[in-house]
CSV table of C-alpha atoms and ligand atoms in Angstrom, one decimal:
chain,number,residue,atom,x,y,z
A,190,UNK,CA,117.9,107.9,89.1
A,191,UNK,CA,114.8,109.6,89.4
A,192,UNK,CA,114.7,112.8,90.4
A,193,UNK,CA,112.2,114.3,93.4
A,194,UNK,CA,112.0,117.6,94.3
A,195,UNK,CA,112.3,118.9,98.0
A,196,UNK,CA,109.3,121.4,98.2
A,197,UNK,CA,106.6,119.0,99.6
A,198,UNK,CA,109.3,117.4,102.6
A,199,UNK,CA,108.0,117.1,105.7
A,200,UNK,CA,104.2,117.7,104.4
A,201,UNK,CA,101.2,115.7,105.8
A,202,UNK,CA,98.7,114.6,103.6
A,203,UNK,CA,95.1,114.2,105.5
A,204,UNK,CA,93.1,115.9,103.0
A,205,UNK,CA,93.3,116.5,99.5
A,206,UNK,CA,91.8,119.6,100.1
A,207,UNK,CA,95.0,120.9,101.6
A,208,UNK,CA,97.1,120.5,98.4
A,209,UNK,CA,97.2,122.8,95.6
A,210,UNK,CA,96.8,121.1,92.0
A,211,UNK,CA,100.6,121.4,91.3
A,212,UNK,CA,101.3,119.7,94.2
A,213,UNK,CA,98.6,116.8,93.5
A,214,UNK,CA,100.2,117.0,90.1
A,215,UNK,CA,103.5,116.5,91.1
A,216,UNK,CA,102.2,113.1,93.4
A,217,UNK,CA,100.7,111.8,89.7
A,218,UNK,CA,103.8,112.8,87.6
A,219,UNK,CA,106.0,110.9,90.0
A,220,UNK,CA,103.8,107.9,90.1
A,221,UNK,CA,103.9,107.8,86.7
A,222,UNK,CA,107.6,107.5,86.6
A,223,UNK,CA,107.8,105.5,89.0
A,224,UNK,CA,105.4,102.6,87.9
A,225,UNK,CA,107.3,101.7,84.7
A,226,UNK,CA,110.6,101.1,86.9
A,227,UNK,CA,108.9,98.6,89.0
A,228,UNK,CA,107.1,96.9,86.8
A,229,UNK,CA,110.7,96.4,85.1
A,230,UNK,CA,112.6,95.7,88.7
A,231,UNK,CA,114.8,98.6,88.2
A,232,UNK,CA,115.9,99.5,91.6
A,233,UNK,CA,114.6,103.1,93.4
A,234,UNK,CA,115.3,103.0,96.7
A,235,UNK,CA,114.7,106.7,97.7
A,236,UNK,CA,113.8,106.3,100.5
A,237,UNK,CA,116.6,104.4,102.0
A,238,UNK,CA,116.5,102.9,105.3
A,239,UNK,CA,113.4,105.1,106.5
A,240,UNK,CA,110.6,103.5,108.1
A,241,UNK,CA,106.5,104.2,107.9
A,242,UNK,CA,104.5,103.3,110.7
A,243,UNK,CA,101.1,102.1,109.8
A,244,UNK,CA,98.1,102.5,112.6
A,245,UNK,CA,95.1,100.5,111.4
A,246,UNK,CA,92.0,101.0,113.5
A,247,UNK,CA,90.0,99.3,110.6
A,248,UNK,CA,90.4,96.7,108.4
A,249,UNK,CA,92.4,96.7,105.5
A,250,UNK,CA,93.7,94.5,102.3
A,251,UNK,CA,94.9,97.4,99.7
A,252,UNK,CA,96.2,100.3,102.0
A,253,UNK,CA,98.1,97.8,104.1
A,254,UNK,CA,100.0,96.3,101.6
A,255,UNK,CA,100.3,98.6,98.8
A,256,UNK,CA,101.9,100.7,101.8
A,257,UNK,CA,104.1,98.2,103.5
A,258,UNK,CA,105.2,96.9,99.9
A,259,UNK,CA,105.7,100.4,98.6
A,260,UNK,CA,107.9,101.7,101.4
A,261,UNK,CA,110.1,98.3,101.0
A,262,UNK,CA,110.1,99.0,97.7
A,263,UNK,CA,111.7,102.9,98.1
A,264,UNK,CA,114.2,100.8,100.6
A,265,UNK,CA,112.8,101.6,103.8
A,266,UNK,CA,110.7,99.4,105.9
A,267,UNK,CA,106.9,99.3,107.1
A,268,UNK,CA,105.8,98.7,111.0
A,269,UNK,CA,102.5,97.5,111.4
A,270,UNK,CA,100.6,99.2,114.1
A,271,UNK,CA,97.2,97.5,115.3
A,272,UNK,CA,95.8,100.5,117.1
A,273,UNK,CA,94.2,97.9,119.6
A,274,UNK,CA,97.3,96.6,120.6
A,275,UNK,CA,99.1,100.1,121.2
A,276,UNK,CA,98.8,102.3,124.3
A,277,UNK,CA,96.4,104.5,122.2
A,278,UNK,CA,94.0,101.9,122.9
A,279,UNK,CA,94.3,102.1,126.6
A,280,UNK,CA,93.7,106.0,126.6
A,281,UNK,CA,97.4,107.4,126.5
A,282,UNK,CA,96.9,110.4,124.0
A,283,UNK,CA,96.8,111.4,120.4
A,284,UNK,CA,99.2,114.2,121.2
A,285,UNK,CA,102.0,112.1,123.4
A,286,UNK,CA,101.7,109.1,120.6
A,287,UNK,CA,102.3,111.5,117.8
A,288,UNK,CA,105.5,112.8,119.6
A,289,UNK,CA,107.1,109.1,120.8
A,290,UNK,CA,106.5,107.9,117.3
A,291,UNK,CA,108.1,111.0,115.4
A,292,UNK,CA,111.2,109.9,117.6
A,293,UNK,CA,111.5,106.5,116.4
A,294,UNK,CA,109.7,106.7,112.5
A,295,UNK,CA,110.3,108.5,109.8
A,296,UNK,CA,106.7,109.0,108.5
A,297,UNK,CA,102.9,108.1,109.8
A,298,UNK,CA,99.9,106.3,107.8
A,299,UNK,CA,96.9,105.8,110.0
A,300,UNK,CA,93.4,104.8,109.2
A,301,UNK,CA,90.6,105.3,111.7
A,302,UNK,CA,87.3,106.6,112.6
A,303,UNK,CA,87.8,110.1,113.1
A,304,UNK,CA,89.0,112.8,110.6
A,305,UNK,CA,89.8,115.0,113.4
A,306,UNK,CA,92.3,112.2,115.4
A,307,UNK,CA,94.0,112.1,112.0
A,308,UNK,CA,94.4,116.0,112.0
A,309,UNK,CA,95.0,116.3,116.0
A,310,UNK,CA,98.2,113.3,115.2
A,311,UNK,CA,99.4,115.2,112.3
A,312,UNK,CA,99.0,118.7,114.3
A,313,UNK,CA,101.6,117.1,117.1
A,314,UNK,CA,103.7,115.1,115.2
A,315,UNK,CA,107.4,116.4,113.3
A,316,UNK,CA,106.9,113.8,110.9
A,317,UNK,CA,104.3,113.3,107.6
A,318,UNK,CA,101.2,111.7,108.7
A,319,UNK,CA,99.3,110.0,106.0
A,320,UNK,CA,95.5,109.7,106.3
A,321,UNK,CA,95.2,105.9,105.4
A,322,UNK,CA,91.2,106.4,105.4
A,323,UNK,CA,88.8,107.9,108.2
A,324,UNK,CA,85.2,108.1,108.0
A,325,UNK,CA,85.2,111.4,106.1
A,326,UNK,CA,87.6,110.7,103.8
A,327,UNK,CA,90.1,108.6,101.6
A,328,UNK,CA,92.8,110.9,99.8
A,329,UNK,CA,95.2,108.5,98.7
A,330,UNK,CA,92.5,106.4,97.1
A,331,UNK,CA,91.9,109.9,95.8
A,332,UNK,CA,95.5,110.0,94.3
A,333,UNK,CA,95.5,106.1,92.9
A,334,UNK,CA,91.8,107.1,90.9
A,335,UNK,CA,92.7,110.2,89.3
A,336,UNK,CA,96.6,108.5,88.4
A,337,UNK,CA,94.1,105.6,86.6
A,338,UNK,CA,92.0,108.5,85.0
A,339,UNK,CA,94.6,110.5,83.5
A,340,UNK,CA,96.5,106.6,82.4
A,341,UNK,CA,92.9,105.7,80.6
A,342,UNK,CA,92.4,109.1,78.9
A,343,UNK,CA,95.7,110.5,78.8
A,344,UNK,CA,94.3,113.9,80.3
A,345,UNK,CA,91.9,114.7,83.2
A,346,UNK,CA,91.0,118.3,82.6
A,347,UNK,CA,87.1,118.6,81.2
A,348,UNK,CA,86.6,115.1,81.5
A,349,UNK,CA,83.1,113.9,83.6
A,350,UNK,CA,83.1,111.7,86.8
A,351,UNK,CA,79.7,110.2,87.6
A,352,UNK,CA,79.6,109.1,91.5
A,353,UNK,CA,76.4,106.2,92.0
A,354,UNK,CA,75.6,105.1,95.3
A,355,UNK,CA,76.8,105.8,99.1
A,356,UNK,CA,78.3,109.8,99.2
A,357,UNK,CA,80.7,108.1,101.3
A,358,UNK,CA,84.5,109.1,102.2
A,359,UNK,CA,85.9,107.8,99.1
A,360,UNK,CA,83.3,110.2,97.4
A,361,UNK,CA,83.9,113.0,99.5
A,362,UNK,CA,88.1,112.7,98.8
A,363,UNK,CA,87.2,112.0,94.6
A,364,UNK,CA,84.9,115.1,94.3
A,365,UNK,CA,87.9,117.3,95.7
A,366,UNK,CA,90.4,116.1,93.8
A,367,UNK,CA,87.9,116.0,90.5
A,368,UNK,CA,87.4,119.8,91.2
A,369,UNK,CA,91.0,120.4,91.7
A,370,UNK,CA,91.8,118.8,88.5
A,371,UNK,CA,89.3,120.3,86.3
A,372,UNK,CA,87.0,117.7,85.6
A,373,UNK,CA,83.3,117.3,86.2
A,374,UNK,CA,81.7,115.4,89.4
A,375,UNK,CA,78.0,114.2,89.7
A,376,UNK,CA,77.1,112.6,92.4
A,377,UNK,CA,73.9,110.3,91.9
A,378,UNK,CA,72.8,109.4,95.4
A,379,UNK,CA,69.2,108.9,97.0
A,380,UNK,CA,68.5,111.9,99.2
A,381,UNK,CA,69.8,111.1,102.5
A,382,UNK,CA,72.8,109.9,101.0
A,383,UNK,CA,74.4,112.7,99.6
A,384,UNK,CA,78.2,113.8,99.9
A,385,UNK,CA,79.3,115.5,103.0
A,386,UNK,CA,78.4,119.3,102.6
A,387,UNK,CA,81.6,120.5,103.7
A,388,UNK,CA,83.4,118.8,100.8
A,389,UNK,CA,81.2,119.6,98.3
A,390,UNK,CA,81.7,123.4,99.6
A,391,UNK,CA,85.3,122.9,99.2
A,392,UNK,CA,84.8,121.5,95.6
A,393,UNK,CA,83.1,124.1,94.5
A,394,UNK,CA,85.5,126.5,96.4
A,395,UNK,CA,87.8,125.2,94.1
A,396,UNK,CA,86.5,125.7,91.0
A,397,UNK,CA,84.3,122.5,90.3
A,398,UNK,CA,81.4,121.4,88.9
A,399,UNK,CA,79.8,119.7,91.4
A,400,UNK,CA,76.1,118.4,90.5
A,401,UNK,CA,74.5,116.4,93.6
A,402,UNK,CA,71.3,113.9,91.5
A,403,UNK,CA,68.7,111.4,92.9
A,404,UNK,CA,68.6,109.7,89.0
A,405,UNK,CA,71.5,107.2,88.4
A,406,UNK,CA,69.9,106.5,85.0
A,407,UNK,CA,70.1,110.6,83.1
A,408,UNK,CA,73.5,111.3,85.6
A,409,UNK,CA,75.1,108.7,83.0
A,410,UNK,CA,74.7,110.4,80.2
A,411,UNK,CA,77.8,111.8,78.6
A,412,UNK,CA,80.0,110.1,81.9
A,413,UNK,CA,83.3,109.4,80.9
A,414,UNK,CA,84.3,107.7,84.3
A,415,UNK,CA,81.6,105.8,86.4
A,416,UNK,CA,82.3,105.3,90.2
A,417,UNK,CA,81.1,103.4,93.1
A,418,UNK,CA,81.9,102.1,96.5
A,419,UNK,CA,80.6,99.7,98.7
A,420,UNK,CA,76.6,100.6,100.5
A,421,UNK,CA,77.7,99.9,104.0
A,422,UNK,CA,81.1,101.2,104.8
A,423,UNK,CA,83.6,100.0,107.7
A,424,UNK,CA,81.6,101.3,111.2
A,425,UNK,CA,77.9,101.0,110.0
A,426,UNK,CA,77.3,97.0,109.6
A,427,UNK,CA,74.3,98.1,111.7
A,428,UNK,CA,72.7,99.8,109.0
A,429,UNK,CA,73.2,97.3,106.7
A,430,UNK,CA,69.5,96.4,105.7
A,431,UNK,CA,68.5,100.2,105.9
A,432,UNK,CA,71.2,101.1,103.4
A,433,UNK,CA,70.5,97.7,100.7
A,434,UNK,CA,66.8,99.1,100.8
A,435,UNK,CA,67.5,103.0,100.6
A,436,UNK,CA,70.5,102.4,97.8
A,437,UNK,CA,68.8,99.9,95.7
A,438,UNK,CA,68.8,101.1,92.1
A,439,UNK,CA,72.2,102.9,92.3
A,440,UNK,CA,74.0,99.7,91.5
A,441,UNK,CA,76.2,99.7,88.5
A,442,UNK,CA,75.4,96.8,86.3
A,443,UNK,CA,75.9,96.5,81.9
A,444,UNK,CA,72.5,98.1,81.7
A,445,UNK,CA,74.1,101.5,83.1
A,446,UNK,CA,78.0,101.0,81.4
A,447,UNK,CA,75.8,100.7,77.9
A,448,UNK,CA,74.1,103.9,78.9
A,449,UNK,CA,76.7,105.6,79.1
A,450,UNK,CA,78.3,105.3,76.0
A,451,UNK,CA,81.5,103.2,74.8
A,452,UNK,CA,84.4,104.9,75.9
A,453,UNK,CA,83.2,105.1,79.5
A,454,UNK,CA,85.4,103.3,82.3
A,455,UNK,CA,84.4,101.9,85.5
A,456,UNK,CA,86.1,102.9,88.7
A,457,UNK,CA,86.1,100.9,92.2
A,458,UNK,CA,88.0,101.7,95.0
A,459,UNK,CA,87.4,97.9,96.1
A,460,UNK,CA,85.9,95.9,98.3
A,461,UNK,CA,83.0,94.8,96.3
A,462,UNK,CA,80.2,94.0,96.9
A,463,UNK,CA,78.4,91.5,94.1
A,464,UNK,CA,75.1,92.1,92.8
A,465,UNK,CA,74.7,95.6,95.6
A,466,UNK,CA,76.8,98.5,94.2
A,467,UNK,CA,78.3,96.7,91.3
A,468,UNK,CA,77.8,93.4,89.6
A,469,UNK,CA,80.8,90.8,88.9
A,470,UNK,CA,80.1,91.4,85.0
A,471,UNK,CA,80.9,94.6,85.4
A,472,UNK,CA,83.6,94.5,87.7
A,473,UNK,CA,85.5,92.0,85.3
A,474,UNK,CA,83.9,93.4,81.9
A,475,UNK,CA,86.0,95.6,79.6
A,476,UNK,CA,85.1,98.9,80.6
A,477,UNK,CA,86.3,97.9,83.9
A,478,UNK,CA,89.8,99.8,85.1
A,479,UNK,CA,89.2,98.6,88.9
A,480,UNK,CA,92.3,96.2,88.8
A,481,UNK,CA,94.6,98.9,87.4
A,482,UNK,CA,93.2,101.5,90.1
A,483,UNK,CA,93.5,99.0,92.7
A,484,UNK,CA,97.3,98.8,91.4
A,485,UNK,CA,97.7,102.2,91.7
A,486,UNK,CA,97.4,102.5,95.2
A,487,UNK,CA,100.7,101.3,95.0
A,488,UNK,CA,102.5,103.8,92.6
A,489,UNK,CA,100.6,106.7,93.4
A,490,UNK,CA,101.4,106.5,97.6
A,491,UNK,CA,105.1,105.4,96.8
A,492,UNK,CA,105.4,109.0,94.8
A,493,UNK,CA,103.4,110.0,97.9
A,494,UNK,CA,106.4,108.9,100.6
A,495,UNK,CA,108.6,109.4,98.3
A,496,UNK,CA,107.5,113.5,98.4
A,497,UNK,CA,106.8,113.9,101.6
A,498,UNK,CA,109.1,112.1,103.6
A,499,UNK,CA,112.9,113.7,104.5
B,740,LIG,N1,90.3,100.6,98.8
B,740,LIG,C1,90.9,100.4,100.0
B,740,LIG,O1,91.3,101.3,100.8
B,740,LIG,O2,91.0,99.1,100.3
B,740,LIG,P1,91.4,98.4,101.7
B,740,LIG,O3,90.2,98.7,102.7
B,740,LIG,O4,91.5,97.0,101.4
B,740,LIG,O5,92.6,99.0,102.2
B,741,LIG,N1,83.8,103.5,102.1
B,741,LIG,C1,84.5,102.3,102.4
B,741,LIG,C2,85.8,102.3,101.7
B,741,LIG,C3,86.7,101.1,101.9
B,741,LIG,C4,88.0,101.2,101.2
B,741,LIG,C5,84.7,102.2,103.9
B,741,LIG,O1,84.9,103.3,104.5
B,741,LIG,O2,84.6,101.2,104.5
């Protein structure tokens, strides 16, 4: 049986900011061990019989199942939780939802808008909340990348992450957990589109190299991971047309993977978008590792639950 320690029980994970590099470590190390096991259908229910509540205020494909699979998979169950169709929705509180649900559930994931809902639910809940994705930020797609990294390379210290594109959430989340980890982050981003200053603080803070670049083309150089998310993120279709003007150029395409050298690997946290951010050949070319990150999601936030909850 696989052994998990008891220090990280009861923790909520809404930031990777808030966790040392052990304990992000210790997430990875799990997830490691536990991949192999299910890939061979050898039971590891440990979680048994607990249950996750999942609050989606956005859409999802990857979060929702990779959590409602991985929690059936430790030998609990997952609740799907439209936020529209709870009282939430209706105006009863973050505070009084947080405290009915820690009666009935054993652990939170929610994705929303607000970073600050996820940390008021967390504040007033007694069980792990998990931030499932908010506008700011994305730490367990955090968790699945850097578990793909160290897979490809078989290390993540001194390594160099090149971010193109949108200094989105899923940027924000990466560049922490890069700087935690020891390896380099540029971001390559047109002006207005550069990564949240607060987490680029924090990265630093931490150690990191952080560099923020307006030239996708010289950022390249020497990249050992390249990285890119969609231009218009969930909450600003309106901007659409603004954003495929401003971003244009900061697409990855096989021009940009051969610039980079041979040993480089792609990184997508998925959805794509063909022909914007990254192009299909790309996406399904040999230096892509999307599908395995896209797997990860699975392993990394079962070693996740598996952690945090009692
Ligand atoms: N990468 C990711 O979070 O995908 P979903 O929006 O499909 O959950
Ligand atoms: N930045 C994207 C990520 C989707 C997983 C969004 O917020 O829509």
């Amino acid at each position: 049986m696989v052994a998990v320690a008891d220090s990280l029980k009861g923790r909520s994970f809404t930031r990777v900011a808030d966790w040392s590099s052990n304990e992000l470590l210790e997430v990875l190390d799990l997830a490691d061990e536990l991949k192999p096991r299910q890939q061979a259908h050898e039971e590891h229910h440990l979680l048994p019989g607990r249950t996750l509540g999942m609050i989606f205020q956005k859409p999802s494909t990857r979060t929702r199942v990779s959590f409602e699979v991985g929690i059936y998979q430790l030998g609990g169950t997952g609740l799907y939780l439209s936020a529209a169709d709870l009282q939430l929705g209706r105006g009863e509180t973050i505070k009084d939802t947080a405290v009915v649900l820690s009666r009935y559930l054993d652990a939170i994931m929610i994705r929303t808008f607000a970073q600050s809902d996820v940390e008021e639910l967390a504040a007033n809940a007694s069980i792990p909340v998990i931030n499932g994705l908010t506008d700011s930020s994305h730490p367990c797609q955090a968790l699945a990348d850097v578990m793909t990294i160290r897979e490809r390379f078989g290390r993540l210290e001194g390594l160099k992450v090149v971010y193109l594109g949108d200094g989105n959430n899923v940027c924000a989340s990466l560049m922490v957990a890069c700087a935690k980890l020891g390896m380099a982050f540029v971001a390559a981003t047109p002006a207005g589109y550069r990564p949240d200053e607060e987490a680029v603080r924090i990265a630093r803070d931490a150690g990191g190299s952080v560099e923020l670049v307006d030239d996708p083309r010289s950022a390249v150089e020497g990249a050992d991971v390249l990285y890119t998310d969609v231009w218009t993120s969930m909450g600003q279709e309106e901007e659409r047309q603004q954003r495929l003007q401003d971003l244009a150029g900061f697409g990855i395409d096989a021009g940009l993977v051969k610039e980079a050298g041979d040993d480089v690997i792609v990184l997508h946290c998925l959805p794509a978008h063909y022909g914007e951010e990254i192009t299909e050949e790309v996406l399904y070319g040999p230096a892509s590792a999307v599908w395995d990150q896209s797997e990860n999601r699975l392993h990394a936030q079962k070693a996740l639950m598996a952690l945090v909850i009692r």
